[in-house]
Amino acid sequence: MEFRQLQYFVKVARKQHVTQAAEELHVAQSAVSRQIHQLEEELGVQLFVQKGRNLQLTPVGRLFLSRVETILTDLERAVGELHEFLDPELGEIRIGFPHSLGISLLPTVVAEFRKSHPNVRFRLRQGTYASLIKDVVDGKVDLSFISPFPENHDQVSGELLLSEELYAILPPGHMLAEYQMITLDQLKDESFVMFSELYSLRRIVMDACKKAGFTPRIEFEGEETDTIRGLVAAGMGVSLLPEMALTESSPLMPAKVRVSDPQVTRTIGLIRRGGGEKLPLVAEMFRRFLIDFFQSK
């Protein structure tokens, strides 16, 4: 069994298509097919079945994929740690983040860090609350921004970086759009544009509405702050978004109004794998930088 075979197998499993996998690997399609066939022969099992134009993992293929991904991740991390031991300034930081922090916070801190460490590379992995925790636990990232910050979790540890206020966003012509501040129950009869259930911001908004005495009527769902913001600006409903997601300007922007009673906030933290495991040197440098960066704000 060769390392190259495992790489090809993982790529085909992710793309579910030999041609697309070959294109990303920059090799001939026949080479990928040959390596997969040889791997199946050596293992004595069928890893894929044809389904239309795509390939689908068999049950044993799914089991094998989970093990191979762990092996490749550990090997990749070992190579990275070796390079970082020789020179942390040439290392790579693998960091996860939720979409809402990718608009301004992540680019800001990465740019600031690279002023002092210009040769450090970043590998970014976007995800939802649950997937980001899993990525940290599985070792797919060294660190992850997360919101809300998990105060007590048996598999990850970390630091609370900041709390951020959520604002009501309204169509520009809405009767409350010119107010300086509103109470949340003033929106109880409105249609809401909400994040899907995979996203922690949805739970924060739902809990706040419940505290205000109502259950929001959800008209539209989305998975990105840009989508939520655009739908509200187009008059499809109202929503609540973090201030950080409202810094960007575009031709179609909703009105932004502060909310009281209850004030709605979210926590943002940085997590790493628990159990006292040491971070790679370059990741530890970045962690300490982030703590100092947010403490100085």
Tab-separated table of C-alpha atoms in Angstrom:
chain	number	residue	atom	x	y	z
A	1	MET	CA	0.000	0.000	0.000
A	2	GLU	CA	1.476	3.338	-1.075
A	3	PHE	CA	1.020	6.813	0.314
A	4	ARG	CA	-0.004	8.009	-3.148
A	5	GLN	CA	-2.806	5.439	-3.290
A	6	LEU	CA	-4.251	6.743	-0.039
A	7	GLN	CA	-4.078	10.333	-1.289
A	8	TYR	CA	-5.871	9.390	-4.515
A	9	PHE	CA	-8.481	7.398	-2.598
A	10	VAL	CA	-9.327	10.316	-0.291
A	11	LYS	CA	-9.563	12.757	-3.192
A	12	VAL	CA	-11.903	10.474	-5.187
A	13	ALA	CA	-14.011	9.864	-2.070
A	14	ARG	CA	-14.420	13.599	-1.520
A	15	LYS	CA	-15.119	14.487	-5.156
A	16	GLN	CA	-17.141	11.297	-5.902
A	17	HIS	CA	-15.752	11.547	-9.409
A	18	VAL	CA	-12.481	10.227	-10.879
A	19	THR	CA	-12.133	12.926	-13.542
A	20	GLN	CA	-12.597	15.784	-11.064
A	21	ALA	CA	-10.196	14.123	-8.618
A	22	ALA	CA	-7.592	13.725	-11.368
A	23	GLU	CA	-7.919	17.389	-12.335
A	24	GLU	CA	-7.287	18.548	-8.763
A	25	LEU	CA	-4.386	16.120	-8.397
A	26	HIS	CA	-2.952	17.239	-11.768
A	27	VAL	CA	-2.552	13.675	-12.992
A	28	ALA	CA	-4.152	11.583	-15.703
A	29	GLN	CA	-7.568	10.044	-15.024
A	30	SER	CA	-6.187	6.617	-15.933
A	31	ALA	CA	-3.501	6.954	-13.241
A	32	VAL	CA	-6.109	7.631	-10.558
A	33	SER	CA	-8.321	4.747	-11.706
A	34	ARG	CA	-5.335	2.394	-11.760
A	35	GLN	CA	-4.239	3.314	-8.243
A	36	ILE	CA	-7.766	2.880	-6.859
A	37	HIS	CA	-8.080	-0.501	-8.577
A	38	GLN	CA	-4.726	-1.643	-7.165
A	39	LEU	CA	-5.746	-0.482	-3.689
A	40	GLU	CA	-9.012	-2.441	-3.871
A	41	GLU	CA	-7.156	-5.543	-5.045
A	42	GLU	CA	-4.625	-5.282	-2.232
A	43	LEU	CA	-7.345	-4.814	0.394
A	44	GLY	CA	-9.609	-7.442	-1.133
A	45	VAL	CA	-12.676	-5.205	-0.892
A	46	GLN	CA	-14.700	-2.894	-3.119
A	47	LEU	CA	-14.324	0.695	-1.954
A	48	PHE	CA	-16.612	2.377	-4.516
A	49	VAL	CA	-19.740	1.607	-6.502
A	50	GLN	CA	-20.879	3.435	-9.613
A	51	LYS	CA	-23.970	5.597	-9.177
A	52	GLY	CA	-24.831	7.394	-12.387
A	53	ARG	CA	-21.787	9.421	-13.372
A	54	ASN	CA	-20.483	9.517	-9.818
A	55	LEU	CA	-18.746	7.075	-7.536
A	56	GLN	CA	-20.209	6.312	-4.134
A	57	LEU	CA	-18.357	4.827	-1.188
A	58	THR	CA	-19.411	1.382	-0.067
A	59	PRO	CA	-19.960	0.862	3.689
A	60	VAL	CA	-16.452	-0.565	4.027
A	61	GLY	CA	-15.180	2.321	1.902
A	62	ARG	CA	-16.675	4.833	4.354
A	63	LEU	CA	-15.014	3.026	7.253
A	64	PHE	CA	-11.678	2.984	5.444
A	65	LEU	CA	-11.984	6.692	4.577
A	66	SER	CA	-12.410	7.710	8.226
A	67	ARG	CA	-9.258	5.801	9.175
A	68	VAL	CA	-7.200	7.036	6.228
A	69	GLU	CA	-8.153	10.688	6.842
A	70	THR	CA	-6.935	10.346	10.429
A	71	ILE	CA	-3.651	8.797	9.269
A	72	LEU	CA	-3.026	11.491	6.648
A	73	THR	CA	-3.915	14.267	9.093
A	74	ASP	CA	-1.470	12.876	11.675
A	75	LEU	CA	1.257	12.485	9.063
A	76	GLU	CA	0.695	16.006	7.766
A	77	ARG	CA	0.849	17.347	11.293
A	78	ALA	CA	4.075	15.437	12.007
A	79	VAL	CA	5.758	16.910	8.924
A	80	GLY	CA	4.524	20.383	9.867
A	81	GLU	CA	5.829	20.039	13.420
A	82	LEU	CA	9.221	18.956	12.103
A	83	HIS	CA	9.434	22.041	9.896
A	84	GLU	CA	8.260	24.279	12.720
A	85	PHE	CA	10.844	22.808	15.059
A	86	LEU	CA	13.542	23.852	12.604
A	87	ASP	CA	11.981	27.321	12.121
A	88	PRO	CA	8.521	28.297	13.478
A	89	GLU	CA	8.564	31.372	11.211
A	90	LEU	CA	8.206	29.052	8.210
A	91	GLY	CA	5.360	27.037	9.730
A	92	GLU	CA	1.683	26.727	8.875
A	93	ILE	CA	-1.291	27.500	11.109
A	94	ARG	CA	-4.484	25.527	10.520
A	95	ILE	CA	-7.410	27.530	11.828
A	96	GLY	CA	-11.175	27.098	11.721
A	97	PHE	CA	-13.763	29.850	11.754
A	98	PRO	CA	-17.507	30.443	11.358
A	99	HIS	CA	-18.633	32.378	8.299
A	100	SER	CA	-19.683	35.447	10.271
A	101	LEU	CA	-16.100	35.956	11.484
A	102	GLY	CA	-14.622	35.602	8.015
A	103	ILE	CA	-15.948	38.989	6.892
A	104	SER	CA	-13.703	41.240	8.977
A	105	LEU	CA	-12.307	39.661	12.165
A	106	LEU	CA	-10.284	36.833	10.621
A	107	PRO	CA	-8.714	38.929	7.824
A	108	THR	CA	-7.869	41.661	10.352
A	109	VAL	CA	-6.027	39.437	12.837
A	110	VAL	CA	-4.239	37.421	10.149
A	111	ALA	CA	-3.009	40.610	8.443
A	112	GLU	CA	-1.864	42.045	11.777
A	113	PHE	CA	-0.018	38.841	12.738
A	114	ARG	CA	1.739	38.648	9.369
A	115	LYS	CA	3.235	42.111	9.886
A	116	SER	CA	5.595	40.493	12.413
A	117	HIS	CA	5.592	36.976	10.929
A	118	PRO	CA	5.404	37.437	7.138
A	119	ASN	CA	6.458	33.910	6.222
A	120	VAL	CA	3.908	32.039	8.320
A	121	ARG	CA	1.239	30.358	6.197
A	122	PHE	CA	-2.429	29.904	7.087
A	123	ARG	CA	-4.735	27.071	6.119
A	124	LEU	CA	-8.341	28.120	6.741
A	125	ARG	CA	-11.328	25.847	7.323
A	126	GLN	CA	-14.837	27.303	7.552
A	127	GLY	CA	-17.595	25.487	9.417
A	128	THR	CA	-20.608	25.477	11.688
A	129	TYR	CA	-20.473	25.386	15.488
A	130	ALA	CA	-20.596	21.577	15.684
A	131	SER	CA	-18.246	20.956	12.758
A	132	LEU	CA	-15.637	23.382	14.096
A	133	ILE	CA	-15.526	21.589	17.449
A	134	LYS	CA	-15.230	18.261	15.626
A	135	ASP	CA	-12.399	19.596	13.446
A	136	VAL	CA	-10.482	20.632	16.564
A	137	VAL	CA	-11.106	17.311	18.320
A	138	ASP	CA	-10.139	15.323	15.196
A	139	GLY	CA	-6.952	17.354	14.754
A	140	LYS	CA	-7.943	18.811	11.378
A	141	VAL	CA	-7.237	22.313	12.695
A	142	ASP	CA	-4.908	23.525	15.440
A	143	LEU	CA	-7.154	26.354	16.604
A	144	SER	CA	-10.644	27.560	15.852
A	145	PHE	CA	-12.606	30.714	16.403
A	146	ILE	CA	-16.048	29.805	17.656
A	147	SER	CA	-19.281	31.469	18.727
A	148	PRO	CA	-20.750	31.080	21.242
A	149	PHE	CA	-17.712	30.148	23.308
A	150	PRO	CA	-18.217	26.726	24.957
A	151	GLU	CA	-17.617	27.444	28.634
A	152	ASN	CA	-17.520	23.791	29.665
A	153	HIS	CA	-16.595	21.137	27.125
A	154	ASP	CA	-14.847	17.867	27.913
A	155	GLN	CA	-12.909	17.688	24.616
A	156	VAL	CA	-11.816	21.273	23.915
A	157	SER	CA	-10.397	24.130	25.934
A	158	GLY	CA	-9.701	27.733	25.131
A	159	GLU	CA	-10.132	31.409	25.869
A	160	LEU	CA	-13.029	33.827	25.642
A	161	LEU	CA	-11.885	36.663	23.374
A	162	LEU	CA	-14.809	39.092	23.291
A	163	SER	CA	-18.560	39.636	23.440
A	164	GLU	CA	-20.399	41.275	20.567
A	165	GLU	CA	-23.768	42.977	20.357
A	166	LEU	CA	-26.423	41.836	17.869
A	167	TYR	CA	-28.479	44.490	16.096
A	168	ALA	CA	-31.946	44.328	14.609
A	169	ILE	CA	-31.769	44.727	10.838
A	170	LEU	CA	-34.845	46.029	9.031
A	171	PRO	CA	-35.844	46.919	5.466
A	172	PRO	CA	-34.831	50.563	4.823
A	173	GLY	CA	-38.482	51.684	4.588
A	174	HIS	CA	-39.615	49.909	7.762
A	175	MET	CA	-41.528	52.057	10.263
A	176	LEU	CA	-38.905	51.311	12.951
A	177	ALA	CA	-35.889	51.899	10.694
A	178	GLU	CA	-35.266	55.454	11.959
A	179	TYR	CA	-35.415	54.531	15.647
A	180	GLN	CA	-32.236	54.731	17.741
A	181	MET	CA	-33.289	51.707	19.786
A	182	ILE	CA	-36.177	49.258	19.959
A	183	THR	CA	-37.277	46.467	22.260
A	184	LEU	CA	-37.228	43.005	20.748
A	185	ASP	CA	-40.949	42.430	21.299
A	186	GLN	CA	-41.648	45.224	18.807
A	187	LEU	CA	-40.711	42.693	16.127
A	188	LYS	CA	-43.046	39.934	17.322
A	189	ASP	CA	-45.479	40.345	14.405
A	190	GLU	CA	-42.758	40.503	11.749
A	191	SER	CA	-41.552	37.796	9.381
A	192	PHE	CA	-37.968	36.777	10.180
A	193	VAL	CA	-35.072	35.877	7.917
A	194	MET	CA	-33.104	33.351	9.940
A	195	PHE	CA	-29.986	31.216	9.754
A	196	SER	CA	-30.559	27.485	9.294
A	197	GLU	CA	-30.569	25.217	12.344
A	198	LEU	CA	-26.908	24.306	11.806
A	199	TYR	CA	-25.780	27.774	12.860
A	200	SER	CA	-25.371	29.001	16.425
A	201	LEU	CA	-26.647	32.493	15.584
A	202	ARG	CA	-30.084	30.997	14.998
A	203	ARG	CA	-30.190	29.594	18.521
A	204	ILE	CA	-29.060	32.920	19.982
A	205	VAL	CA	-31.834	34.784	18.166
A	206	MET	CA	-34.471	32.161	18.991
A	207	ASP	CA	-33.545	32.255	22.684
A	208	ALA	CA	-33.680	36.057	22.721
A	209	CYS	CA	-37.129	36.083	21.102
A	210	LYS	CA	-38.352	33.514	23.612
A	211	LYS	CA	-37.072	35.725	26.418
A	212	ALA	CA	-38.991	38.621	24.851
A	213	GLY	CA	-42.178	36.544	24.969
A	214	PHE	CA	-42.677	35.331	21.403
A	215	THR	CA	-41.646	32.735	18.843
A	216	PRO	CA	-40.473	34.333	15.591
A	217	ARG	CA	-42.312	33.500	12.375
A	218	ILE	CA	-39.559	32.358	10.019
A	219	GLU	CA	-40.191	33.267	6.395
A	220	PHE	CA	-36.758	32.611	4.861
A	221	GLU	CA	-33.616	30.736	5.908
A	222	GLY	CA	-30.031	31.241	4.792
A	223	GLU	CA	-26.507	30.089	5.577
A	224	GLU	CA	-24.468	33.265	5.096
A	225	THR	CA	-24.658	36.705	6.647
A	226	ASP	CA	-24.577	38.280	3.174
A	227	THR	CA	-27.727	36.360	2.234
A	228	ILE	CA	-29.554	37.293	5.441
A	229	ARG	CA	-28.563	40.939	5.080
A	230	GLY	CA	-29.575	41.076	1.419
A	231	LEU	CA	-32.972	39.457	1.941
A	232	VAL	CA	-33.807	41.863	4.751
A	233	ALA	CA	-32.687	44.848	2.683
A	234	ALA	CA	-34.951	43.603	-0.127
A	235	GLY	CA	-37.949	43.693	2.231
A	236	MET	CA	-38.310	39.945	2.851
A	237	GLY	CA	-38.406	40.277	6.635
A	238	VAL	CA	-36.344	41.319	9.641
A	239	SER	CA	-33.468	39.659	11.466
A	240	LEU	CA	-30.701	40.088	14.027
A	241	LEU	CA	-27.038	40.117	13.033
A	242	PRO	CA	-23.760	40.748	14.875
A	243	GLU	CA	-22.277	44.221	14.462
A	244	MET	CA	-19.243	42.609	12.816
A	245	ALA	CA	-21.413	41.345	9.968
A	246	LEU	CA	-22.728	44.838	9.249
A	247	THR	CA	-19.463	46.678	8.684
A	248	GLU	CA	-19.350	45.907	4.972
A	249	SER	CA	-21.326	48.255	2.747
A	250	SER	CA	-23.118	47.275	-0.451
A	251	PRO	CA	-25.779	48.829	-2.701
A	252	LEU	CA	-28.464	46.856	-0.863
A	253	MET	CA	-28.126	47.450	2.887
A	254	PRO	CA	-30.722	47.086	5.658
A	255	ALA	CA	-31.305	49.600	8.429
A	256	LYS	CA	-29.435	48.797	11.670
A	257	VAL	CA	-31.126	49.454	15.030
A	258	ARG	CA	-29.913	48.659	18.552
A	259	VAL	CA	-32.012	46.257	20.624
A	260	SER	CA	-32.808	46.502	24.317
A	261	ASP	CA	-34.938	44.373	26.633
A	262	PRO	CA	-33.307	41.995	26.128
A	263	GLN	CA	-29.968	43.132	24.818
A	264	VAL	CA	-28.754	40.366	22.525
A	265	THR	CA	-25.074	39.424	22.511
A	266	ARG	CA	-22.847	36.568	21.490
A	267	THR	CA	-19.504	35.411	22.862
A	268	ILE	CA	-16.539	34.704	20.597
A	269	GLY	CA	-13.721	32.461	21.715
A	270	LEU	CA	-10.690	30.523	20.548
A	271	ILE	CA	-10.552	26.765	21.126
A	272	ARG	CA	-7.964	24.022	20.857
A	273	ARG	CA	-7.981	20.316	21.598
A	274	GLY	CA	-8.293	19.552	25.314
A	275	GLY	CA	-6.301	17.160	27.445
A	276	GLY	CA	-3.253	19.360	27.866
A	277	GLU	CA	-1.909	18.575	24.388
A	278	LYS	CA	0.700	21.093	23.252
A	279	LEU	CA	0.066	23.149	20.137
A	280	PRO	CA	2.648	23.347	17.340
A	281	LEU	CA	5.022	26.212	18.089
A	282	VAL	CA	3.697	28.463	15.338
A	283	ALA	CA	0.072	27.890	16.405
A	284	GLU	CA	1.008	28.702	20.002
A	285	MET	CA	2.613	31.940	18.783
A	286	PHE	CA	-0.634	32.865	17.050
A	287	ARG	CA	-2.752	31.930	20.090
A	288	ARG	CA	-0.715	34.214	22.340
A	289	PHE	CA	-0.882	36.981	19.741
A	290	LEU	CA	-4.694	36.721	19.634
A	291	ILE	CA	-5.031	36.888	23.417
A	292	ASP	CA	-2.843	40.023	23.537
A	293	PHE	CA	-4.641	41.527	20.516
A	294	PHE	CA	-8.107	41.278	22.055
A	295	GLN	CA	-6.989	42.244	25.566
A	296	SER	CA	-5.642	45.498	24.145
A	297	LYS	CA	-8.996	46.397	22.548
